[in-house]
Coordinates of C-alpha atoms and ligand atoms in Angstrom, one line a residue:
M29 CA -0.5 -26.1 11.0
I30 CA -2.6 -23.6 8.7
M31 CA -3.9 -25.0 5.1
Q32 CA -2.3 -23.4 2.4
N33 CA -2.7 -23.7 -1.4
I34 CA 0.1 -22.8 -2.7
W35 CA -0.1 -22.6 -6.8
H36 CA 2.5 -21.0 -6.6
K37 CA 4.4 -23.7 -6.5
N38 CA 3.4 -24.7 -10.1
A39 CA 2.3 -21.4 -11.7
I40 CA 3.3 -19.5 -14.8
I41 CA 3.7 -16.4 -14.2
Y42 CA 2.8 -13.5 -16.9
S43 CA 4.7 -9.9 -17.4
L44 CA 3.1 -6.9 -18.7
D45 CA 3.1 -2.8 -18.2
V46 CA -1.0 -2.0 -18.4
E47 CA 0.7 1.5 -20.1
T48 CA 2.4 -0.5 -23.5
F49 CA -0.1 -3.9 -23.7
M50 CA -3.5 -2.6 -24.8
D51 CA -5.8 1.7 -25.5
S52 CA -9.1 1.0 -25.4
N53 CA -9.8 4.2 -26.2
G54 CA -7.2 5.8 -28.2
D55 CA -5.3 7.7 -26.3
G56 CA -2.3 6.3 -26.9
V57 CA -1.1 4.9 -23.2
G58 CA -2.6 1.2 -22.3
D59 CA -5.5 0.8 -19.4
F60 CA -7.0 -1.1 -17.4
Q61 CA -10.2 -1.4 -20.1
G62 CA -7.3 -3.0 -22.5
L63 CA -6.1 -5.3 -20.7
I64 CA -9.6 -6.6 -19.6
E65 CA -10.2 -7.4 -23.3
R66 CA -7.2 -9.0 -22.9
L67 CA -7.7 -11.3 -20.4
D68 CA -9.0 -14.0 -22.5
Y69 CA -6.2 -13.8 -25.0
L70 CA -4.0 -14.7 -21.8
S71 CA -6.8 -16.8 -20.3
G72 CA -6.0 -19.0 -23.9
L73 CA -2.3 -18.9 -23.7
G74 CA -2.4 -20.8 -20.7
I75 CA -0.7 -18.9 -18.6
N76 CA -2.7 -18.9 -14.0
C77 CA -0.2 -16.0 -12.6
L78 CA -0.4 -12.2 -14.1
W79 CA 2.3 -9.6 -12.5
L80 CA 1.5 -6.3 -13.4
L81 CA 4.2 -3.0 -13.4
P82 CA 3.5 -0.2 -11.4
F83 CA 0.4 1.4 -12.4
Y84 CA 0.1 4.0 -9.3
P85 CA -0.2 7.0 -10.4
S86 CA 4.1 8.8 -10.5
P87 CA 5.7 11.4 -12.1
N88 CA 7.2 8.2 -13.7
R89 CA 10.8 9.3 -13.8
D90 CA 10.9 5.5 -13.7
N91 CA 8.6 3.7 -15.2
G92 CA 6.3 4.2 -12.4
Y93 CA 9.2 2.3 -9.3
D94 CA 8.3 6.4 -8.3
V95 CA 5.4 6.4 -7.1
M96 CA 3.0 9.2 -5.7
D97 CA 0.0 7.8 -4.5
Y98 CA 0.6 4.2 -3.6
Y99 CA -3.9 3.9 -3.1
N100 CA -4.7 4.4 -6.7
V101 CA -4.9 4.4 -10.2
D102 CA -2.3 6.2 -12.8
P103 CA -5.6 7.9 -14.2
R104 CA -4.6 7.9 -18.1
L105 CA -4.8 3.7 -17.0
G106 CA -8.7 4.2 -15.2
T107 CA -9.9 4.5 -11.9
L108 CA -9.8 2.3 -8.9
G109 CA -13.2 0.6 -10.1
D110 CA -11.8 -0.5 -13.4
F111 CA -9.3 -2.3 -11.7
V112 CA -11.7 -4.1 -9.1
E113 CA -13.4 -5.0 -12.7
F114 CA -10.1 -6.3 -14.6
M115 CA -10.0 -8.4 -10.9
D116 CA -13.0 -9.3 -11.0
R117 CA -12.6 -10.4 -14.8
A118 CA -9.2 -12.7 -14.1
R119 CA -10.9 -14.2 -10.9
E120 CA -13.3 -15.8 -13.7
Q121 CA -10.9 -16.4 -16.1
G122 CA -8.5 -18.3 -12.6
I123 CA -5.5 -15.8 -13.4
H124 CA -4.0 -14.8 -9.9
V125 CA -2.6 -11.3 -10.3
L126 CA 0.5 -10.2 -8.4
I127 CA 1.7 -6.4 -8.2
D128 CA 4.1 -4.1 -7.7
L129 CA 5.2 -3.3 -4.1
V130 CA 7.3 -0.5 -4.5
V131 CA 8.3 0.9 -1.1
N132 CA 12.2 0.4 -0.9
H133 CA 11.5 4.4 -2.4
T134 CA 8.5 7.0 -2.8
S135 CA 8.4 9.4 -5.8
I136 CA 10.3 12.7 -4.4
E137 CA 6.6 14.3 -5.5
H138 CA 5.4 12.0 -3.2
P139 CA 3.1 13.8 -0.2
W140 CA 5.5 12.2 2.4
F141 CA 8.6 14.2 0.8
Q142 CA 7.4 16.9 0.2
A143 CA 5.8 17.5 3.6
A144 CA 9.2 15.6 5.5
R145 CA 11.5 18.6 3.0
T146 CA 10.0 21.1 4.3
D147 CA 9.6 20.3 8.1
K148 CA 11.8 19.5 9.6
N149 CA 9.5 18.5 12.5
S150 CA 7.1 17.1 10.7
K151 CA 7.6 13.0 11.1
Y152 CA 7.3 12.1 8.0
R153 CA 11.2 14.2 8.0
H154 CA 11.5 10.6 10.2
Y155 CA 10.3 8.5 6.6
Y156 CA 13.3 9.2 4.4
V157 CA 16.6 8.9 5.3
W158 CA 19.1 11.7 5.9
S159 CA 22.4 13.3 6.4
E160 CA 23.8 16.3 7.3
N161 CA 27.3 14.9 6.2
P162 CA 27.3 12.1 4.3
P163 CA 30.1 8.8 3.3
Q164 CA 31.1 9.8 0.1
D165 CA 32.8 6.1 -0.7
D166 CA 29.7 4.6 -1.8
V167 CA 29.5 5.1 -5.2
E168 CA 29.8 0.9 -5.4
E169 CA 26.1 1.5 -4.6
I170 CA 24.6 3.7 -7.1
V171 CA 22.9 1.6 -9.3
F172 CA 22.2 4.1 -12.5
P173 CA 25.8 5.2 -12.4
H174 CA 24.8 6.7 -16.0
A175 CA 22.9 8.9 -14.3
E176 CA 23.7 9.8 -10.2
D177 CA 27.1 9.9 -9.5
S178 CA 26.1 9.7 -5.3
I179 CA 23.7 7.6 -3.2
W180 CA 22.9 11.2 -1.1
E181 CA 21.6 14.7 -3.2
Y182 CA 21.8 17.7 -1.3
D183 CA 18.1 19.5 -0.6
Q184 CA 18.1 22.9 -0.4
Q185 CA 14.6 23.2 1.2
A186 CA 15.6 20.2 4.3
E187 CA 19.2 21.6 4.9
A188 CA 20.0 17.9 4.1
Y189 CA 21.5 15.3 2.7
Y190 CA 18.6 12.5 1.5
L191 CA 19.5 8.0 0.6
H192 CA 18.6 7.3 -2.9
H193 CA 20.1 3.9 -4.1
F194 CA 18.0 5.1 -7.6
Y195 CA 17.2 8.0 -9.8
K196 CA 17.5 11.2 -7.3
E197 CA 14.1 11.5 -8.2
Q198 CA 13.4 8.5 -5.6
P199 CA 14.3 9.1 -1.6
D200 CA 14.6 6.2 -0.3
L201 CA 12.4 5.5 2.7
N202 CA 13.3 4.5 5.8
I203 CA 11.8 0.9 7.2
A204 CA 13.8 1.2 10.8
N205 CA 11.3 4.0 11.1
S206 CA 8.1 1.5 13.1
E207 CA 5.4 4.3 11.2
V208 CA 6.7 3.4 8.0
R209 CA 7.0 -0.3 8.1
E210 CA 2.8 0.5 9.1
E211 CA 2.0 2.4 6.2
I212 CA 4.0 -0.8 3.9
R213 CA 1.5 -2.8 6.0
K214 CA -1.3 -0.9 5.3
I215 CA -0.1 -0.9 1.5
I216 CA -0.3 -4.6 1.7
N217 CA -4.0 -4.7 3.1
F218 CA -5.6 -2.5 1.4
W219 CA -4.8 -4.5 -2.4
L220 CA -4.9 -8.0 -0.7
Q221 CA -8.8 -6.6 0.2
L222 CA -9.1 -5.3 -3.5
G223 CA -8.2 -9.1 -4.3
V224 CA -5.0 -9.5 -4.9
S225 CA -2.8 -12.7 -4.6
G226 CA 0.2 -11.2 -3.8
F227 CA 3.0 -9.4 -4.0
R228 CA 6.1 -8.3 -6.6
V229 CA 7.9 -6.5 -3.8
D230 CA 10.5 -4.3 -5.7
A231 CA 14.6 -4.0 -4.0
V232 CA 14.3 -5.7 -1.4
P233 CA 18.0 -6.0 -0.7
Y234 CA 18.3 -2.0 -0.9
L235 CA 15.3 -2.5 1.6
I236 CA 16.6 -4.2 4.6
K237 CA 20.1 -1.7 3.7
E238 CA 21.9 -0.1 6.8
I239 CA 23.3 2.6 4.7
G240 CA 22.9 5.9 7.0
V241 CA 19.4 4.3 9.0
Q242 CA 20.0 3.9 12.8
A243 CA 19.1 -0.4 13.2
E244 CA 21.3 -3.2 13.4
R245 CA 21.3 -5.4 10.0
H246 CA 18.8 -8.6 11.7
E247 CA 16.3 -6.0 12.8
L248 CA 16.1 -4.3 9.1
E249 CA 15.9 -7.8 8.1
S250 CA 13.1 -8.9 10.4
F251 CA 11.1 -6.7 8.8
L252 CA 11.3 -9.6 6.4
S253 CA 9.0 -11.4 8.3
E254 CA 6.7 -9.1 9.8
M255 CA 5.9 -8.5 6.3
R256 CA 5.5 -12.4 5.6
E257 CA 3.3 -12.6 8.4
F258 CA 0.9 -9.9 7.9
L259 CA 0.1 -11.1 4.6
S260 CA -0.1 -14.8 5.5
L261 CA -2.6 -14.3 8.6
R262 CA -5.3 -12.0 5.4
R263 CA -5.3 -13.8 3.2
A264 CA -3.2 -17.2 2.9
D265 CA -2.5 -18.5 0.0
A266 CA -1.0 -14.7 -1.0
V267 CA 2.4 -14.4 -2.0
L268 CA 5.9 -12.7 -1.9
L269 CA 8.0 -12.3 -4.6
A270 CA 11.4 -11.0 -4.0
E271 CA 13.5 -8.8 -6.8
A272 CA 17.0 -9.8 -4.8
N273 CA 19.4 -9.9 -7.5
V274 CA 21.8 -11.6 -4.4
S275 CA 24.6 -14.8 -4.6
P276 CA 23.6 -17.6 -3.5
D277 CA 24.6 -17.1 -0.3
L278 CA 22.3 -14.6 0.7
T279 CA 19.1 -16.5 -0.7
C280 CA 18.7 -17.3 2.9
V281 CA 18.3 -14.6 4.2
Y282 CA 15.2 -13.2 1.7
F283 CA 13.4 -16.8 1.7
G284 CA 14.3 -17.5 6.2
Q285 CA 13.3 -20.3 7.3
G286 CA 10.3 -20.7 4.7
D287 CA 8.4 -17.4 6.7
R288 CA 9.8 -14.8 4.8
M289 CA 9.9 -13.9 0.8
N290 CA 7.7 -16.3 -0.9
M291 CA 9.2 -17.0 -4.2
L292 CA 12.4 -15.2 -5.2
F293 CA 13.4 -14.4 -9.1
N294 CA 16.0 -16.3 -10.1
F295 CA 18.9 -13.9 -11.1
Y296 CA 22.1 -16.2 -10.0
L297 CA 20.2 -18.7 -13.2
N298 CA 19.5 -16.1 -15.4
Q299 CA 23.6 -14.3 -14.9
Q300 CA 24.7 -18.5 -15.3
M301 CA 22.4 -19.4 -18.2
F302 CA 23.6 -17.2 -19.9
L303 CA 27.0 -17.7 -20.0
A304 CA 25.9 -21.5 -20.9
L305 CA 24.5 -20.4 -23.7
A306 CA 27.0 -18.2 -24.9
R307 CA 29.5 -20.6 -24.8
Q308 CA 27.6 -23.6 -25.6
E309 CA 28.8 -25.5 -23.1
A310 CA 26.2 -27.3 -20.0
N311 CA 28.7 -26.8 -17.5
P312 CA 27.5 -23.0 -15.9
I313 CA 24.1 -24.2 -15.3
I314 CA 24.9 -27.3 -13.7
D315 CA 27.3 -25.2 -11.6
A316 CA 24.9 -23.0 -10.8
L317 CA 21.9 -25.6 -9.7
K318 CA 25.3 -26.9 -7.6
S319 CA 25.8 -23.5 -5.5
L320 CA 21.9 -23.0 -4.9
P321 CA 20.8 -23.8 -1.4
K322 CA 17.8 -26.1 -0.9
I323 CA 15.4 -24.1 -0.2
P324 CA 12.4 -24.3 2.2
K325 CA 9.5 -26.5 0.6
Q326 CA 6.7 -24.8 0.1
A327 CA 9.2 -20.8 -1.2
Q328 CA 9.7 -21.0 -4.9
W329 CA 12.3 -19.6 -8.0
L330 CA 10.9 -17.9 -10.5
N331 CA 13.1 -18.6 -13.6
F332 CA 13.0 -15.9 -15.7
V333 CA 14.6 -15.0 -19.5
R334 CA 14.3 -11.6 -19.9
H335 CA 12.1 -9.0 -17.8
H336 CA 12.1 -5.0 -17.7
D337 CA 15.3 -4.3 -16.8
E338 CA 18.4 -4.9 -19.2
L339 CA 19.4 -8.8 -19.0
N340 CA 22.1 -8.1 -15.4
L341 CA 25.0 -9.4 -15.5
N342 CA 26.2 -8.4 -12.4
Q343 CA 27.4 -11.9 -11.2
L344 CA 29.4 -12.7 -13.8
E345 CA 33.5 -12.3 -13.9
N346 CA 34.9 -9.8 -16.2
T347 CA 36.1 -11.7 -18.8
Q348 CA 32.3 -14.0 -18.4
R349 CA 30.4 -11.2 -19.4
E350 CA 32.8 -10.6 -21.9
E351 CA 31.7 -13.6 -23.5
I352 CA 28.0 -13.2 -23.3
F353 CA 28.3 -9.9 -24.6
Q354 CA 30.5 -11.1 -28.0
V355 CA 28.1 -12.9 -28.9
F356 CA 24.9 -11.6 -27.8
A357 CA 25.8 -7.5 -27.2
P358 CA 28.7 -6.6 -29.3
E359 CA 27.9 -3.4 -30.4
E360 CA 28.2 -0.5 -27.3
A361 CA 24.4 0.3 -28.0
M362 CA 23.2 -3.0 -27.1
Q363 CA 24.9 -2.5 -23.6
I364 CA 24.1 -0.9 -20.8
Y365 CA 25.2 0.6 -17.4
K366 CA 29.3 1.2 -18.3
G367 CA 29.3 -2.2 -19.4
R368 CA 26.7 -4.0 -16.8
G369 CA 23.7 -5.9 -18.5
I370 CA 22.0 -5.7 -21.9
R371 CA 18.9 -4.0 -23.7
R372 CA 18.7 -6.6 -25.9
R373 CA 15.3 -8.9 -26.2
L374 CA 15.9 -12.2 -26.5
P375 CA 15.0 -13.0 -30.4
P376 CA 17.8 -10.0 -31.4
M377 CA 20.0 -11.7 -29.3
F378 CA 20.1 -15.1 -31.2
G379 CA 19.9 -13.3 -35.0
G380 CA 15.9 -14.1 -34.9
D381 CA 17.2 -18.4 -35.2
R382 CA 14.0 -20.3 -34.3
R383 CA 16.0 -23.4 -32.9
R384 CA 18.0 -21.1 -30.1
I385 CA 14.7 -19.2 -28.9
E386 CA 12.6 -22.6 -28.3
L387 CA 15.6 -24.2 -27.3
T388 CA 15.7 -21.4 -24.2
Y389 CA 12.2 -21.7 -23.3
S390 CA 12.0 -24.9 -23.4
L391 CA 14.6 -24.8 -20.7
L392 CA 13.3 -21.7 -18.9
F393 CA 10.2 -23.7 -18.7
S394 CA 11.9 -26.8 -17.4
L395 CA 14.3 -25.5 -14.8
P396 CA 13.4 -26.8 -11.2
G397 CA 10.9 -23.7 -10.3
I398 CA 9.1 -21.8 -12.1
P399 CA 8.4 -19.4 -15.5
L400 CA 8.0 -15.9 -16.3
L401 CA 7.2 -15.1 -19.5
R402 CA 7.1 -11.6 -21.1
Y403 CA 4.2 -10.1 -22.5
G404 CA 5.1 -10.3 -26.7
D405 CA 7.7 -13.1 -25.3
E406 CA 5.2 -15.8 -27.3
I407 CA 5.1 -13.6 -30.4
G408 CA 8.7 -13.2 -30.5
M409 CA 8.6 -9.2 -30.1
G410 CA 11.9 -7.4 -31.0
D411 CA 13.7 -4.2 -29.4
D412 CA 13.8 -1.1 -30.2
L413 CA 18.3 0.0 -30.0
S414 CA 17.0 3.7 -30.3
L415 CA 15.5 4.0 -27.8
S416 CA 17.2 5.0 -24.3
D417 CA 18.1 2.6 -21.6
R418 CA 15.8 -0.2 -21.1
D419 CA 13.2 1.4 -22.8
S420 CA 14.8 -0.3 -25.7
V421 CA 12.1 -3.5 -24.6
R422 CA 9.0 -1.9 -23.4
T423 CA 7.6 -0.9 -26.9
P424 CA 3.9 -1.4 -27.4
M425 CA 2.2 -4.9 -27.5
Q426 CA 1.8 -6.0 -31.1
W427 CA -1.9 -7.0 -31.4
S428 CA -2.2 -7.0 -35.5
S429 CA -0.2 -5.6 -38.9
G430 CA -3.0 -3.3 -38.3
Q431 CA -2.7 0.7 -37.4
N432 CA 0.1 0.9 -34.4
G433 CA 0.4 -2.6 -34.7
G434 CA -3.7 -3.3 -33.2
F435 CA -2.2 -1.4 -29.6
S436 CA -4.0 1.4 -30.0
T437 CA -6.0 3.7 -32.6
S438 CA -4.4 6.7 -31.4
D439 CA -2.2 9.4 -34.2
P440 CA 1.9 7.4 -33.8
E441 CA 3.1 10.3 -32.7
K442 CA 0.8 9.8 -29.4
L443 CA 1.7 6.9 -28.6
T444 CA 3.6 6.3 -24.7
Q445 CA 6.2 4.5 -26.5
P446 CA 6.4 4.3 -30.5
M447 CA 5.4 0.3 -31.6
I448 CA 8.2 -1.5 -33.8
S449 CA 7.2 -0.6 -36.7
Q450 CA 11.0 -1.3 -38.9
G451 CA 12.7 -4.5 -39.7
E452 CA 12.1 -7.6 -39.1
Y453 CA 10.6 -7.4 -35.5
S454 CA 7.3 -4.8 -36.6
Y455 CA 4.5 -5.7 -36.1
K456 CA 3.8 -5.8 -39.5
S457 CA 5.3 -8.8 -39.0
V458 CA 5.7 -10.0 -36.5
N459 CA 2.1 -9.7 -34.4
V460 CA -0.5 -12.0 -32.8
A461 CA -3.1 -12.3 -35.5
A462 CA -0.5 -13.8 -37.7
S463 CA 1.1 -15.7 -35.6
Q464 CA -1.8 -17.5 -34.5
R465 CA -3.2 -18.1 -38.0
D466 CA 0.2 -20.1 -38.8
P467 CA -0.2 -23.5 -37.7
N468 CA 4.5 -23.0 -37.2
S469 CA 4.5 -19.8 -35.6
L470 CA 6.0 -19.6 -32.2
L471 CA 3.1 -18.1 -30.2
N472 CA 1.6 -22.1 -31.5
W473 CA 5.0 -23.4 -30.0
M474 CA 4.2 -21.2 -27.0
D475 CA 1.0 -22.9 -27.3
R476 CA 2.7 -25.9 -26.1
L477 CA 5.2 -25.6 -24.5
I478 CA 2.7 -24.2 -21.5
R479 CA 0.4 -27.4 -21.9
I480 CA 3.3 -29.2 -21.6
R481 CA 4.6 -27.8 -18.2
K482 CA 1.1 -27.9 -16.9
Q483 CA 1.2 -31.6 -16.4
C484 CA 4.5 -32.0 -15.6
S485 CA 4.2 -31.0 -11.8
E486 CA 6.9 -32.6 -10.9
L487 CA 9.3 -29.3 -11.9
G488 CA 8.1 -27.2 -9.7
W489 CA 8.0 -29.5 -6.8
G490 CA 10.4 -32.5 -7.3
N491 CA 13.2 -32.6 -6.2
W492 CA 15.9 -31.8 -9.5
Q493 CA 19.6 -34.5 -10.5
I494 CA 22.0 -33.8 -12.4
L495 CA 22.3 -36.5 -15.3
D496 CA 25.4 -37.1 -16.6
T497 CA 25.5 -36.8 -20.1
G498 CA 29.1 -37.5 -21.1
E499 CA 28.8 -34.7 -23.9
P500 CA 29.8 -31.0 -22.8
C501 CA 27.3 -29.1 -24.7
V502 CA 24.2 -31.3 -23.3
F503 CA 22.3 -30.5 -19.9
A504 CA 19.9 -33.0 -19.0
H505 CA 18.7 -33.4 -16.1
S506 CA 15.0 -35.0 -13.8
C507 CA 13.2 -33.9 -11.4
E508 CA 10.8 -36.0 -9.4
W509 CA 7.4 -35.9 -7.4
N510 CA 5.1 -38.1 -5.6
N511 CA 6.5 -41.8 -7.7
K512 CA 6.7 -39.8 -11.3
T513 CA 9.6 -38.3 -13.2
V514 CA 10.1 -35.8 -15.9
I515 CA 13.5 -35.8 -17.8
A516 CA 14.5 -33.0 -19.5
V517 CA 17.5 -32.9 -22.3
H518 CA 18.8 -29.9 -23.8
N519 CA 21.6 -29.7 -26.7
L520 CA 23.2 -26.0 -26.2
A521 CA 25.4 -26.3 -29.2
D522 CA 24.7 -25.7 -33.1
K523 CA 25.9 -29.5 -34.2
S524 CA 23.8 -32.9 -33.5
C525 CA 25.1 -34.7 -31.3
S526 CA 23.7 -38.9 -29.5
I527 CA 24.1 -38.9 -25.4
A528 CA 23.0 -42.2 -23.6
L529 CA 21.6 -41.9 -20.3
K530 CA 22.8 -43.9 -17.4
L531 CA 19.1 -45.2 -16.5
D532 CA 17.5 -47.7 -14.8
G533 CA 16.7 -50.7 -17.6
S534 CA 13.4 -51.1 -15.7
Y535 CA 12.1 -48.2 -17.5
Y536 CA 11.3 -46.6 -20.2
L537 CA 10.8 -42.2 -21.9
D538 CA 8.1 -42.0 -22.6
D539 CA 8.3 -38.7 -25.1
L540 CA 6.1 -35.6 -23.8
F541 CA 8.3 -32.6 -25.4
G542 CA 10.7 -31.9 -28.3
D543 CA 12.1 -29.7 -30.9
H544 CA 11.4 -32.8 -33.8
Q545 CA 9.7 -36.1 -34.0
Y546 CA 12.8 -38.3 -33.2
E547 CA 12.9 -42.1 -33.0
V548 CA 12.0 -43.6 -29.5
P549 CA 14.9 -44.1 -27.0
G550 CA 15.4 -48.1 -27.2
E551 CA 15.6 -49.7 -23.8
S552 CA 19.5 -48.7 -24.5
H553 CA 17.8 -45.1 -23.7
T554 CA 20.3 -43.5 -26.6
I555 CA 18.6 -40.0 -27.2
S556 CA 20.0 -38.8 -30.3
L557 CA 19.4 -34.8 -31.0
E558 CA 19.8 -31.9 -33.6
A559 CA 21.5 -28.5 -33.4
Y560 CA 19.7 -26.7 -30.0
G561 CA 18.2 -29.8 -29.7
Y562 CA 15.3 -30.3 -26.7
R563 CA 13.1 -33.5 -25.5
W564 CA 11.6 -34.2 -22.3
F565 CA 10.5 -37.7 -21.2
R566 CA 7.8 -39.2 -18.6
L567 CA 9.7 -41.8 -17.0
N568 CA 7.6 -44.5 -16.7
P569 CA 8.2 -48.0 -15.6
I570 CA 8.4 -51.1 -17.9
K571 CA 5.6 -53.4 -16.9
P572 CA 6.3 -56.8 -16.1
Ligands
LIG613 C1 13.5 -2.6 -10.3 C2 13.0 -2.6 -10.9 O1 13.0 -3.6 -12.0 C3 13.5 -1.0 -12.0 O2 12.7 -0.6 -12.8 C4 13.5 -0.6 -10.9 O3 13.9 1.0 -11.9 C5 14.3 0.0 -9.8 N1 14.1 -1.8 -8.8 C6 13.7 1.1 -9.5 O4 12.6 0.4 -8.3

């Protein structure tokens, strides 16, 4: 058996967009040199894996998810040389780097598409999916319903329609074509050779869709195994993290028998978690965990609260979505894509209630799997609803109360995105420097959370179990691995309570972490919890 270093079973992942993280040359755009300057901060925070959003040359119709050149760095962000320097420094700090692999589609400006549209006989014509007479009945397939009314766009030059699940400026690649698969392997290899630990694979369900292509579903799916085999043979510890927002019964397509994607974003659990938070009831989380299939031993779930997109609630029923909107996004401007999701960051959704923010991150870090943080989560950054679509949650990192929040020395007009400079979440009050000075800040709390999580490998590796609490508002679970067990208890409601866990009397609970200095639970295993309280324990045998 190939010995693999399975680092991703217990990683703490932090995602950022180089463009909005730190600007080193004062042009208003974040860059790799800026990110290099901030690696000490990231390593100090304790994260051990970075996921970088697309940094390739792009016309930026979709925040870089429309790639023009897979082998280069957007010149606004630096050069390939800067990238290699960054990789070197990240390795020194013990930080793995995942990058986005956006190969469901290219930019319309990619040379492949340009060749494909102008010359019917070009080999690039077959890199994309064409139709002279596309079906009209696939509106359900449109990902951005506010901007597009079809997944087919007529191209005058090509005299045919091309497929695009996302914006029309993002024509879908045809992975049924073996030459396209070969191109994807080359891209993977290129970045592996530059030292990345793997890829966040964009839009995987669309990559393997049969629409318009001459291939059976299983042939398309087999590409997931091909990709993985190629990757693992080149670098045994590299991973593929799939963006696949699918129902639990379909996750096996993506994990395979442990031979496809190493990790999946846990979209299903994420949506049910928000339902639980809105209802102040544990049941949706319990049901979600129970409906997720057992995954291969070396596979992993990546849990998250928010990321760079909307909070997508598409797997919930209309009434459930409405419940969440009422509590967390009552105004239409807070919602997005015809009521499919929410375009807010977490703290404003909770009216800045620190107790609920802590509760949610404590939950995130203790759920079976591993956690994802997004830049700014650690200091409680807010959103800017005056910006369009998902830009509301893509404002630059807030480093200090100085000019442009310490992000850039440029003229504010030139910033790639405006800073949040007004109100409760302004960089003047919410920033890294102020948070570091304040022992009670969210940042210092998050630091502690990360430290404790790193001591609880059971949560990444272990078998989990739901614990009966008798209180509908309390979610309690245990994770056991290598004869060690962690128990976490979360009170989702705004009233305090007390629960008694039914545990074997020969064990006691060692307090690891919590929202308060509570009394040590006695032999009865009775646990008190404040409103929105949370506690983590390790189960230890009582010595005879
Ligand atoms: C998923 C990405 O997260 C999103 O930002 C993007 O718009 C689509 N894929 C298309 O690439």
